[in-house]
mmCIF file of C-alpha atoms (C1' of nucleotides) in Angstrom:
data_model
loop_
_atom_site.group_PDB
_atom_site.id
_atom_site.type_symbol
_atom_site.label_atom_id
_atom_site.label_comp_id
_atom_site.label_asym_id
_atom_site.label_seq_id
_atom_site.Cartn_x
_atom_site.Cartn_y
_atom_site.Cartn_z
ATOM 1 C CA MET T 135 8.740 161.520 -38.635
ATOM 2 C CA SER T 136 12.342 161.692 -37.553
ATOM 3 C CA ASP T 137 12.133 165.486 -37.123
ATOM 4 C CA LYS T 138 11.126 165.093 -33.512
ATOM 5 C CA TYR T 139 14.404 163.340 -32.742
ATOM 6 C CA VAL T 140 16.447 165.814 -34.745
ATOM 7 C CA GLU T 141 14.994 168.749 -32.865
ATOM 8 C CA MET T 142 15.551 167.007 -29.601
ATOM 9 C CA LEU T 143 19.230 166.588 -30.387
ATOM 10 C CA ARG T 144 19.607 170.150 -31.623
ATOM 11 C CA SER T 145 18.124 171.496 -28.421
ATOM 12 C CA ARG T 146 20.639 169.462 -26.475
ATOM 13 C CA GLY T 147 23.494 171.115 -28.313
ATOM 14 C CA TYR T 148 24.311 168.468 -30.907
ATOM 15 C CA ARG T 149 25.056 169.558 -34.451
ATOM 16 C CA ILE T 150 22.736 168.202 -37.077
ATOM 17 C CA THR T 151 24.632 166.826 -40.025
ATOM 18 C CA PRO T 152 23.117 165.153 -43.093
ATOM 19 C CA GLN T 153 24.711 161.907 -41.934
ATOM 20 C CA ARG T 154 22.949 162.042 -38.583
ATOM 21 C CA GLU T 155 19.662 162.939 -40.217
ATOM 22 C CA MET T 156 19.876 159.990 -42.560
ATOM 23 C CA ILE T 157 20.712 157.534 -39.832
ATOM 24 C CA ILE T 158 17.879 158.713 -37.614
ATOM 25 C CA GLU T 159 15.468 158.700 -40.545
ATOM 26 C CA GLU T 160 16.475 155.173 -41.438
ATOM 27 C CA LEU T 161 15.853 153.949 -37.907
ATOM 28 C CA ALA T 162 12.664 155.940 -37.459
ATOM 29 C CA LYS T 163 10.963 154.968 -40.700
ATOM 30 C CA THR T 164 10.763 151.337 -39.711
ATOM 31 C CA ASN T 165 9.894 149.405 -36.646
ATOM 32 C CA ALA T 166 12.651 146.954 -37.390
ATOM 33 C CA HIS T 167 15.839 146.507 -35.445
ATOM 34 C CA MET T 168 18.890 147.208 -37.521
ATOM 35 C CA ALA T 169 22.556 146.352 -37.236
ATOM 36 C CA ALA T 170 25.102 149.107 -37.905
ATOM 37 C CA GLU T 171 26.122 147.323 -41.076
ATOM 38 C CA GLU T 172 22.523 147.101 -42.286
ATOM 39 C CA ILE T 173 22.053 150.820 -41.871
ATOM 40 C CA HIS T 174 25.262 151.309 -43.781
ATOM 41 C CA ASP T 175 24.159 149.112 -46.690
ATOM 42 C CA SER T 176 20.747 150.676 -46.767
ATOM 43 C CA LEU T 177 22.097 154.208 -46.916
ATOM 44 C CA LYS T 178 25.100 153.835 -49.146
ATOM 45 C CA SER T 179 22.832 153.347 -52.130
ATOM 46 C CA ARG T 180 21.595 156.856 -51.479
ATOM 47 C CA THR T 181 24.915 158.489 -50.683
ATOM 48 C CA LYS T 182 28.315 157.590 -52.064
ATOM 49 C CA SER T 183 30.112 157.300 -48.800
ATOM 50 C CA LEU T 184 28.655 157.427 -45.385
ATOM 51 C CA ASN T 185 31.364 155.953 -43.253
ATOM 52 C CA ILE T 186 30.639 153.022 -40.980
ATOM 53 C CA ALA T 187 32.539 154.713 -38.151
ATOM 54 C CA THR T 188 30.124 157.625 -38.305
ATOM 55 C CA ILE T 189 27.229 155.210 -37.977
ATOM 56 C CA TYR T 190 28.727 153.604 -34.893
ATOM 57 C CA ARG T 191 29.383 157.017 -33.373
ATOM 58 C CA THR T 192 25.879 158.241 -34.111
ATOM 59 C CA LEU T 193 24.225 155.115 -32.751
ATOM 60 C CA GLU T 194 26.248 155.344 -29.567
ATOM 61 C CA MET T 195 25.177 158.961 -29.175
ATOM 62 C CA LEU T 196 21.516 158.098 -29.743
ATOM 63 C CA VAL T 197 21.658 155.391 -27.094
ATOM 64 C CA GLU T 198 23.340 157.733 -24.626
ATOM 65 C CA GLU T 199 20.601 160.290 -25.231
ATOM 66 C CA GLY T 200 17.954 157.643 -24.758
ATOM 67 C CA LEU T 201 16.586 157.994 -28.285
ATOM 68 C CA ALA T 202 17.580 154.507 -29.396
ATOM 69 C CA CYS T 203 17.977 151.195 -27.652
ATOM 70 C CA ARG T 204 20.724 148.726 -28.262
ATOM 71 C CA ASN T 205 20.043 145.017 -28.296
ATOM 72 C CA ASP T 206 22.666 142.357 -28.074
ATOM 73 C CA LEU T 207 21.211 139.319 -29.808
ATOM 74 C CA GLY T 208 24.217 137.161 -29.003
ATOM 75 C CA GLY T 209 26.639 135.572 -31.437
ATOM 76 C CA GLY T 210 28.096 138.966 -32.185
ATOM 77 C CA CYS T 211 24.840 140.367 -33.522
ATOM 78 C CA VAL T 212 23.996 143.797 -32.145
ATOM 79 C CA VAL T 213 20.946 145.715 -33.327
ATOM 80 C CA TYR T 214 19.465 149.131 -32.665
ATOM 81 C CA ALA T 215 15.937 150.507 -32.678
ATOM 82 C CA ILE T 216 14.288 153.853 -32.065
ATOM 83 C CA THR T 217 12.991 153.990 -28.516
ATOM 84 C CA ARG T 218 9.469 155.101 -29.344
ATOM 85 C CA HIS T 219 8.933 151.486 -29.484
ATOM 86 C CA GLY T 220 7.713 150.561 -26.015
ATOM 87 C CA PRO T 221 9.194 147.602 -24.189
ATOM 88 C CA HIS T 222 8.834 144.215 -25.847
ATOM 89 C CA ILE T 223 10.319 140.742 -26.011
ATOM 90 C CA HIS T 224 12.556 139.764 -28.922
ATOM 91 C CA LEU T 225 12.019 136.203 -30.056
ATOM 92 C CA VAL T 226 15.081 135.330 -32.103
ATOM 93 C CA CYS T 227 14.886 132.256 -34.318
ATOM 94 C CA ARG T 228 18.100 130.254 -34.167
ATOM 95 C CA LEU T 229 17.539 128.833 -37.639
ATOM 96 C CA CYS T 230 16.297 131.632 -39.872
ATOM 97 C CA GLY T 231 17.385 134.595 -37.752
ATOM 98 C CA GLN T 232 13.963 136.197 -37.863
ATOM 99 C CA VAL T 233 13.124 138.445 -34.910
ATOM 100 C CA ILE T 234 9.524 138.400 -33.687
ATOM 101 C CA GLU T 235 8.369 141.010 -31.204
ATOM 102 C CA ALA T 236 6.225 139.641 -28.432
ATOM 103 C CA ASP T 237 4.069 141.413 -25.896
ATOM 104 C CA TYR T 238 5.914 142.702 -22.856
ATOM 105 C CA GLU T 239 2.930 141.829 -20.667
ATOM 106 C CA LEU T 240 4.071 138.220 -20.692
ATOM 107 C CA LEU T 241 6.946 139.226 -18.436
ATOM 108 C CA THR T 242 5.262 141.274 -15.755
ATOM 109 C CA ASP T 243 4.560 138.267 -13.578
ATOM 110 C CA LEU T 244 8.144 137.028 -13.905
ATOM 111 C CA GLY T 245 9.535 140.431 -12.974
ATOM 112 C CA TYR T 246 7.354 140.538 -9.917
ATOM 113 C CA LYS T 247 8.397 137.089 -8.741
ATOM 114 C CA LEU T 248 12.110 137.732 -9.234
ATOM 115 C CA LYS T 249 11.764 140.777 -7.037
ATOM 116 C CA GLN T 250 9.778 138.928 -4.388
ATOM 117 C CA GLU T 251 11.833 135.772 -4.239
ATOM 118 C CA TYR T 252 15.357 136.994 -4.983
ATOM 119 C CA GLY T 253 15.208 140.733 -4.371
ATOM 120 C CA PHE T 254 16.474 141.090 -7.933
ATOM 121 C CA GLU T 255 15.325 144.093 -9.925
ATOM 122 C CA ALA T 256 15.440 142.678 -13.464
ATOM 123 C CA ASP T 257 15.410 144.927 -16.485
ATOM 124 C CA LEU T 258 13.088 143.020 -18.781
ATOM 125 C CA ARG T 259 12.175 145.847 -21.146
ATOM 126 C CA HIS T 260 14.087 144.676 -24.194
ATOM 127 C CA ILE T 261 15.193 141.120 -23.613
ATOM 128 C CA SER T 262 15.972 138.608 -26.310
ATOM 129 C CA LEU T 263 14.895 134.987 -26.109
ATOM 130 C CA PHE T 264 16.233 132.341 -28.458
ATOM 131 C CA GLY T 265 14.445 129.403 -29.977
ATOM 132 C CA ILE T 266 12.751 128.129 -33.114
ATOM 133 C CA CYS T 267 9.971 130.023 -34.883
ATOM 134 C CA SER T 268 6.835 128.246 -36.055
ATOM 135 C CA LYS T 269 7.884 128.290 -39.709
ATOM 136 C CA CYS T 270 11.206 126.598 -39.009
ATOM 137 C CA GLN T 271 9.507 124.074 -36.734
ATOM 138 C CA ARG T 272 7.309 123.051 -39.646
ATOM 139 C CA GLU T 273 10.279 122.790 -41.977
ATOM 140 C CA GLN T 274 12.119 120.614 -39.489
ATOM 141 C CA GLU T 275 9.180 118.246 -39.313
ATOM 142 C CA GLU T 276 8.934 118.014 -43.091
ATOM 143 C CA THR T 277 12.626 117.229 -43.422
ATOM 144 C CA ARG T 278 12.364 114.533 -40.803
ATOM 145 C CA SER T 279 9.682 112.622 -42.713
ATOM 146 C CA MET I 254 34.792 116.032 -9.352
ATOM 147 C CA SER I 255 35.470 116.591 -13.003
ATOM 148 C CA ASP I 256 36.078 112.867 -13.564
ATOM 149 C CA LYS I 257 32.448 112.346 -14.418
ATOM 150 C CA TYR I 258 32.758 114.704 -17.374
ATOM 151 C CA VAL I 259 36.059 113.261 -18.494
ATOM 152 C CA GLU I 260 34.647 109.750 -18.560
ATOM 153 C CA MET I 261 31.620 110.952 -20.426
ATOM 154 C CA LEU I 262 33.805 112.448 -23.128
ATOM 155 C CA ARG I 263 36.050 109.384 -23.333
ATOM 156 C CA SER I 264 33.046 107.157 -23.822
ATOM 157 C CA ARG I 265 31.931 109.363 -26.663
ATOM 158 C CA GLY I 266 35.208 108.888 -28.464
ATOM 159 C CA TYR I 267 37.043 112.068 -27.509
ATOM 160 C CA ARG I 268 40.679 111.912 -26.570
ATOM 161 C CA ILE I 269 41.492 113.079 -23.082
ATOM 162 C CA THR I 270 44.459 115.410 -23.063
ATOM 163 C CA PRO I 271 45.937 117.169 -20.042
ATOM 164 C CA GLN I 272 44.714 120.444 -21.537
ATOM 165 C CA ARG I 273 41.128 119.241 -21.678
ATOM 166 C CA GLU I 274 41.315 117.853 -18.165
ATOM 167 C CA MET I 275 42.562 121.131 -16.786
ATOM 168 C CA ILE I 276 39.909 123.162 -18.510
ATOM 169 C CA ILE I 277 37.110 120.886 -17.323
ATOM 170 C CA GLU I 278 38.520 120.834 -13.805
ATOM 171 C CA GLU I 279 38.714 124.600 -13.743
ATOM 172 C CA LEU I 280 35.087 124.917 -14.785
ATOM 173 C CA ALA I 281 33.862 122.105 -12.552
ATOM 174 C CA LYS I 282 35.547 123.235 -9.350
ATOM 175 C CA THR I 283 33.469 126.380 -9.165
ATOM 176 C CA ASN I 284 29.910 127.402 -9.696
ATOM 177 C CA ALA I 285 31.044 130.575 -11.353
ATOM 178 C CA HIS I 286 30.739 131.428 -14.993
ATOM 179 C CA MET I 287 34.078 132.001 -16.663
ATOM 180 C CA ALA I 288 35.219 133.718 -19.815
ATOM 181 C CA ALA I 289 37.723 131.929 -22.042
ATOM 182 C CA GLU I 290 40.343 134.488 -21.104
ATOM 183 C CA GLU I 291 39.703 133.985 -17.381
ATOM 184 C CA ILE I 292 40.240 130.264 -17.714
ATOM 185 C CA HIS I 293 43.433 130.998 -19.585
ATOM 186 C CA ASP I 294 44.758 133.344 -16.898
ATOM 187 C CA SER I 295 43.755 130.982 -14.149
ATOM 188 C CA LEU I 296 45.527 128.019 -15.718
ATOM 189 C CA LYS I 297 48.658 129.578 -17.136
ATOM 190 C CA SER I 298 50.018 130.035 -13.645
ATOM 191 C CA ARG I 299 49.938 126.252 -13.366
ATOM 192 C CA THR I 300 51.188 125.398 -16.843
ATOM 193 C CA LYS I 301 53.612 127.339 -18.966
ATOM 194 C CA SER I 302 51.575 127.524 -22.106
ATOM 195 C CA LEU I 303 48.075 126.377 -22.580
ATOM 196 C CA ASN I 304 47.024 128.072 -25.761
ATOM 197 C CA ILE I 305 43.931 130.234 -25.838
ATOM 198 C CA ALA I 306 42.860 128.618 -29.101
ATOM 199 C CA THR I 307 42.759 125.260 -27.357
ATOM 200 C CA ILE I 308 40.517 126.728 -24.691
ATOM 201 C CA TYR I 309 38.096 128.075 -27.269
ATOM 202 C CA ARG I 310 38.062 124.736 -29.070
ATOM 203 C CA THR I 311 37.512 122.781 -25.866
ATOM 204 C CA LEU I 312 34.733 125.051 -24.683
ATOM 205 C CA GLU I 313 32.973 124.759 -28.011
ATOM 206 C CA MET I 314 33.228 120.985 -27.799
ATOM 207 C CA LEU I 315 31.853 120.935 -24.254
ATOM 208 C CA VAL I 316 28.895 123.036 -25.307
ATOM 209 C CA GLU I 317 28.216 120.794 -28.288
ATOM 210 C CA GLU I 318 28.257 117.781 -25.999
ATOM 211 C CA GLY I 319 25.935 119.485 -23.576
ATOM 212 C CA LEU I 320 28.444 119.439 -20.722
ATOM 213 C CA ALA I 321 28.817 123.192 -20.537
ATOM 214 C CA CYS I 322 26.560 126.060 -21.319
ATOM 215 C CA ARG I 323 27.573 129.225 -23.043
ATOM 216 C CA ASN I 324 26.155 132.511 -21.925
ATOM 217 C CA ASP I 325 26.354 135.686 -23.880
ATOM 218 C CA LEU I 326 26.231 138.451 -21.317
ATOM 219 C CA GLY I 327 26.237 141.186 -23.921
ATOM 220 C CA GLY I 328 28.855 143.846 -24.520
ATOM 221 C CA GLY I 329 31.219 141.252 -25.915
ATOM 222 C CA CYS I 330 31.283 139.261 -22.695
ATOM 223 C CA VAL I 331 30.793 135.528 -23.190
ATOM 224 C CA VAL I 332 31.027 133.117 -20.282
ATOM 225 C CA TYR I 333 30.829 129.379 -19.832
ATOM 226 C CA ALA I 334 29.683 127.134 -16.989
ATOM 227 C CA ILE I 335 29.425 123.428 -16.335
ATOM 228 C CA THR I 336 25.842 122.258 -16.662
ATOM 229 C CA ARG I 337 26.041 120.350 -13.428
ATOM 230 C CA HIS I 338 22.464 120.756 -12.513
ATOM 231 C CA GLY I 339 19.251 121.196 -14.360
ATOM 232 C CA PRO I 340 18.088 124.302 -16.152
ATOM 233 C CA HIS I 341 18.062 127.591 -14.275
ATOM 234 C CA ILE I 342 17.849 131.324 -14.764
ATOM 235 C CA HIS I 343 20.976 133.449 -14.505
ATOM 236 C CA LEU I 344 20.343 136.754 -12.800
ATOM 237 C CA VAL I 345 23.315 138.913 -13.716
ATOM 238 C CA CYS I 346 23.890 142.056 -11.669
ATOM 239 C CA ARG I 347 24.906 144.954 -13.889
ATOM 240 C CA LEU I 348 26.791 146.615 -11.057
ATOM 241 C CA CYS I 349 28.711 143.937 -9.183
ATOM 242 C CA GLY I 350 28.689 141.228 -11.847
ATOM 243 C CA GLN I 351 27.398 138.627 -9.425
ATOM 244 C CA VAL I 352 25.392 135.806 -11.004
ATOM 245 C CA ILE I 353 22.457 134.448 -9.014
ATOM 246 C CA GLU I 354 20.792 131.246 -10.105
ATOM 247 C CA ALA I 355 17.037 131.364 -9.960
ATOM 248 C CA ASP I 356 14.473 128.613 -10.190
ATOM 249 C CA TYR I 357 13.617 127.565 -13.711
ATOM 250 C CA GLU I 358 10.007 127.024 -12.686
ATOM 251 C CA LEU I 359 9.467 130.759 -12.938
ATOM 252 C CA LEU I 360 9.682 130.414 -16.724
ATOM 253 C CA THR I 361 7.396 127.512 -17.443
ATOM 254 C CA ASP I 362 4.348 129.706 -17.794
ATOM 255 C CA LEU I 363 6.175 132.111 -20.099
ATOM 256 C CA GLY I 364 7.371 129.263 -22.308
ATOM 257 C CA TYR I 365 3.856 127.915 -22.568
ATOM 258 C CA LYS I 366 2.403 131.283 -23.560
ATOM 259 C CA LEU I 367 5.065 131.995 -26.180
ATOM 260 C CA LYS I 368 4.223 128.672 -27.767
ATOM 261 C CA GLN I 369 0.477 129.300 -27.631
ATOM 262 C CA GLU I 370 0.454 132.892 -28.793
ATOM 263 C CA TYR I 371 3.406 133.045 -31.189
ATOM 264 C CA GLY I 372 4.083 129.431 -32.084
ATOM 265 C CA PHE I 373 7.623 130.095 -30.844
ATOM 266 C CA GLU I 374 9.520 127.276 -29.186
ATOM 267 C CA ALA I 375 11.785 129.216 -26.845
ATOM 268 C CA ASP I 376 14.847 127.647 -25.285
ATOM 269 C CA LEU I 377 14.653 129.023 -21.767
ATOM 270 C CA ARG I 378 16.882 126.496 -20.058
ATOM 271 C CA HIS I 379 19.861 128.731 -19.411
ATOM 272 C CA ILE I 380 18.833 132.290 -20.071
ATOM 273 C CA SER I 381 20.455 135.329 -18.538
ATOM 274 C CA LEU I 382 18.497 138.257 -17.241
ATOM 275 C CA PHE I 383 20.147 141.544 -16.365
ATOM 276 C CA GLY I 384 19.366 143.878 -13.546
ATOM 277 C CA ILE I 385 20.418 144.968 -10.095
ATOM 278 C CA CYS I 386 20.853 142.565 -7.207
ATOM 279 C CA SER I 387 19.431 143.353 -3.780
ATOM 280 C CA LYS I 388 22.811 144.221 -2.289
ATOM 281 C CA CYS I 389 23.569 146.778 -4.985
ATOM 282 C CA GLN I 390 20.083 148.225 -4.690
ATOM 283 C CA ARG I 391 20.743 148.907 -1.036
ATOM 284 C CA GLU I 392 24.095 150.493 -1.792
ATOM 285 C CA GLN I 393 22.532 152.727 -4.390
ATOM 286 C CA GLU I 394 19.988 153.971 -1.876
ATOM 287 C CA GLU I 395 22.673 154.696 0.705
ATOM 288 C CA THR I 396 24.709 156.676 -1.801
ATOM 289 C CA ARG I 397 21.688 158.690 -2.778
ATOM 290 C CA SER I 398 21.104 159.865 0.782
ATOM 291 C "C1'" DT B 167 50.235 103.377 -36.176
ATOM 292 C "C1'" DT B 168 46.593 106.139 -36.890
ATOM 293 C "C1'" DT B 169 44.309 110.360 -36.792
ATOM 294 C "C1'" DA B 170 42.602 113.571 -33.250
ATOM 295 C "C1'" DC B 171 44.511 117.414 -30.788
ATOM 296 C "C1'" DT B 172 47.680 121.257 -29.834
ATOM 297 C "C1'" DG B 173 50.425 125.387 -30.563
ATOM 298 C "C1'" DC B 174 51.505 129.030 -33.327
ATOM 299 C "C1'" DA B 175 50.768 132.563 -36.221
ATOM 300 C "C1'" DA B 176 47.969 134.581 -39.500
ATOM 301 C "C1'" DA B 177 43.032 135.614 -40.700
ATOM 302 C "C1'" DT B 178 38.480 137.398 -39.427
ATOM 303 C "C1'" DA B 179 34.906 140.306 -37.843
ATOM 304 C "C1'" DA B 180 33.046 143.922 -35.385
ATOM 305 C "C1'" DT B 181 34.022 147.953 -33.379
ATOM 306 C "C1'" DT B 182 37.008 151.905 -31.866
ATOM 307 C "C1'" DT B 183 40.338 155.531 -32.241
ATOM 308 C "C1'" DG B 184 43.740 159.219 -33.820
ATOM 309 C "C1'" DC B 185 44.074 162.845 -36.674
ATOM 310 C "C1'" DA B 186 43.634 166.166 -40.338
ATOM 311 C "C1'" DA B 187 40.083 168.036 -43.257
ATOM 312 C "C1'" DA B 188 35.240 169.469 -43.689
ATOM 313 C "C1'" DA B 189 31.155 171.603 -42.102
ATOM 314 C "C1'" DC B 190 27.677 173.010 -38.527
ATOM 315 C "C1'" DT B 191 26.329 177.136 -35.792
ATOM 316 C "C1'" DA Y 250 35.719 181.821 -36.359
ATOM 317 C "C1'" DG Y 251 35.505 178.222 -33.342
ATOM 318 C "C1'" DT Y 252 34.381 173.809 -32.174
ATOM 319 C "C1'" DT Y 253 32.043 169.506 -33.658
ATOM 320 C "C1'" DT Y 254 31.828 165.977 -36.640
ATOM 321 C "C1'" DT Y 255 33.379 163.249 -40.518
ATOM 322 C "C1'" DG Y 256 36.273 160.092 -43.312
ATOM 323 C "C1'" DC Y 257 40.013 157.317 -43.549
ATOM 324 C "C1'" DA Y 258 43.141 154.161 -42.164
ATOM 325 C "C1'" DA Y 259 45.252 151.964 -38.493
ATOM 326 C "C1'" DA Y 260 44.470 149.834 -33.887
ATOM 327 C "C1'" DT Y 261 41.805 146.787 -30.923
ATOM 328 C "C1'" DT Y 262 39.461 142.850 -29.167
ATOM 329 C "C1'" DA Y 263 37.564 138.454 -29.301
ATOM 330 C "C1'" DT Y 264 37.474 134.587 -31.781
ATOM 331 C "C1'" DT Y 265 38.595 131.319 -35.659
ATOM 332 C "C1'" DT Y 266 41.377 128.823 -38.895
ATOM 333 C "C1'" DG Y 267 45.279 126.484 -41.540
ATOM 334 C "C1'" DC Y 268 48.887 123.709 -40.907
ATOM 335 C "C1'" DA Y 269 52.693 121.067 -39.345
ATOM 336 C "C1'" DG Y 270 54.184 118.732 -35.314
ATOM 337 C "C1'" DT Y 271 52.724 115.990 -30.982
ATOM 338 C "C1'" DA Y 272 50.479 112.646 -28.589
ATOM 339 C "C1'" DA Y 273 46.224 109.833 -27.222
ATOM 340 C "C1'" DA Y 274 44.325 105.314 -28.284
#
DNA sequence: TTTACTGCAAATAATTTGCAAAACT
DNA sequence: AGTTTTGCAAATTATTTGCAGTAAA
């Protein structure tokens, strides 16, 4: 599943190390967005020591090659995902931290209007919006009563 | 011009120090968004030593009181602005850094749909969208030719 | 006079970097 | 063999925190 990405890198002259394979596999096997530290935790059970610096370097390389996308969720939280993943909206819950992926279609009209009215070419392909998810809304209401 | 904010804080029980006045004045005198460090640089020419920690603490307080809004521009760049007017969209140009304020109305439909389809209560009042402004688009085209 | 606020310096947290050793090709 | 890449530890950057002294109210 991650072989496609590995071959792509090899053909571009990158060396394929077990560390790089593991990182790509970890990202590719899930649709989730992962922080560098999460990838580290997840993999260090399998290997004794995969250094965090190597993870940062590999992620940076993947983003440069267009194989991964980087998402700054604010508050110092940065996550990465494999690009196969088409464009989508990240709905980040301020209370529980959950990230919901919403349909990109909801933004096409906005993108069009920003271009028309302000001449601004917005990159809306992986934006993050903050708010409260439905579960936390319910919990807030229960607490209030 | 910043007196309004100062009085608002005083009435809420905060003590008004020269440091706080300067920081508020600096933010209020411009429409620009400023990073903590920028405020520091801008003010330390006027005063010998206004500590950066005080700036962070004041900014946090202003945000909590709803007098300023904090904007995480990604890549470790966090800026603050006085919330002088109602909600708006920040259009941040990736090339020249210019921030255009766009009409909040453009988001009402999106907010409604996120609530309907995902149960997500998004806070869209001061979001930042990234892209290329019209001026930079033109410059890019000229360079290409 | 009371206690919030400031400055300072040390602590954090997330990421980056220099460099010698290890390992792809 | 020759050059990338890794691990480690130290450096960086942005922000936060503890604490004793200062100053609003």
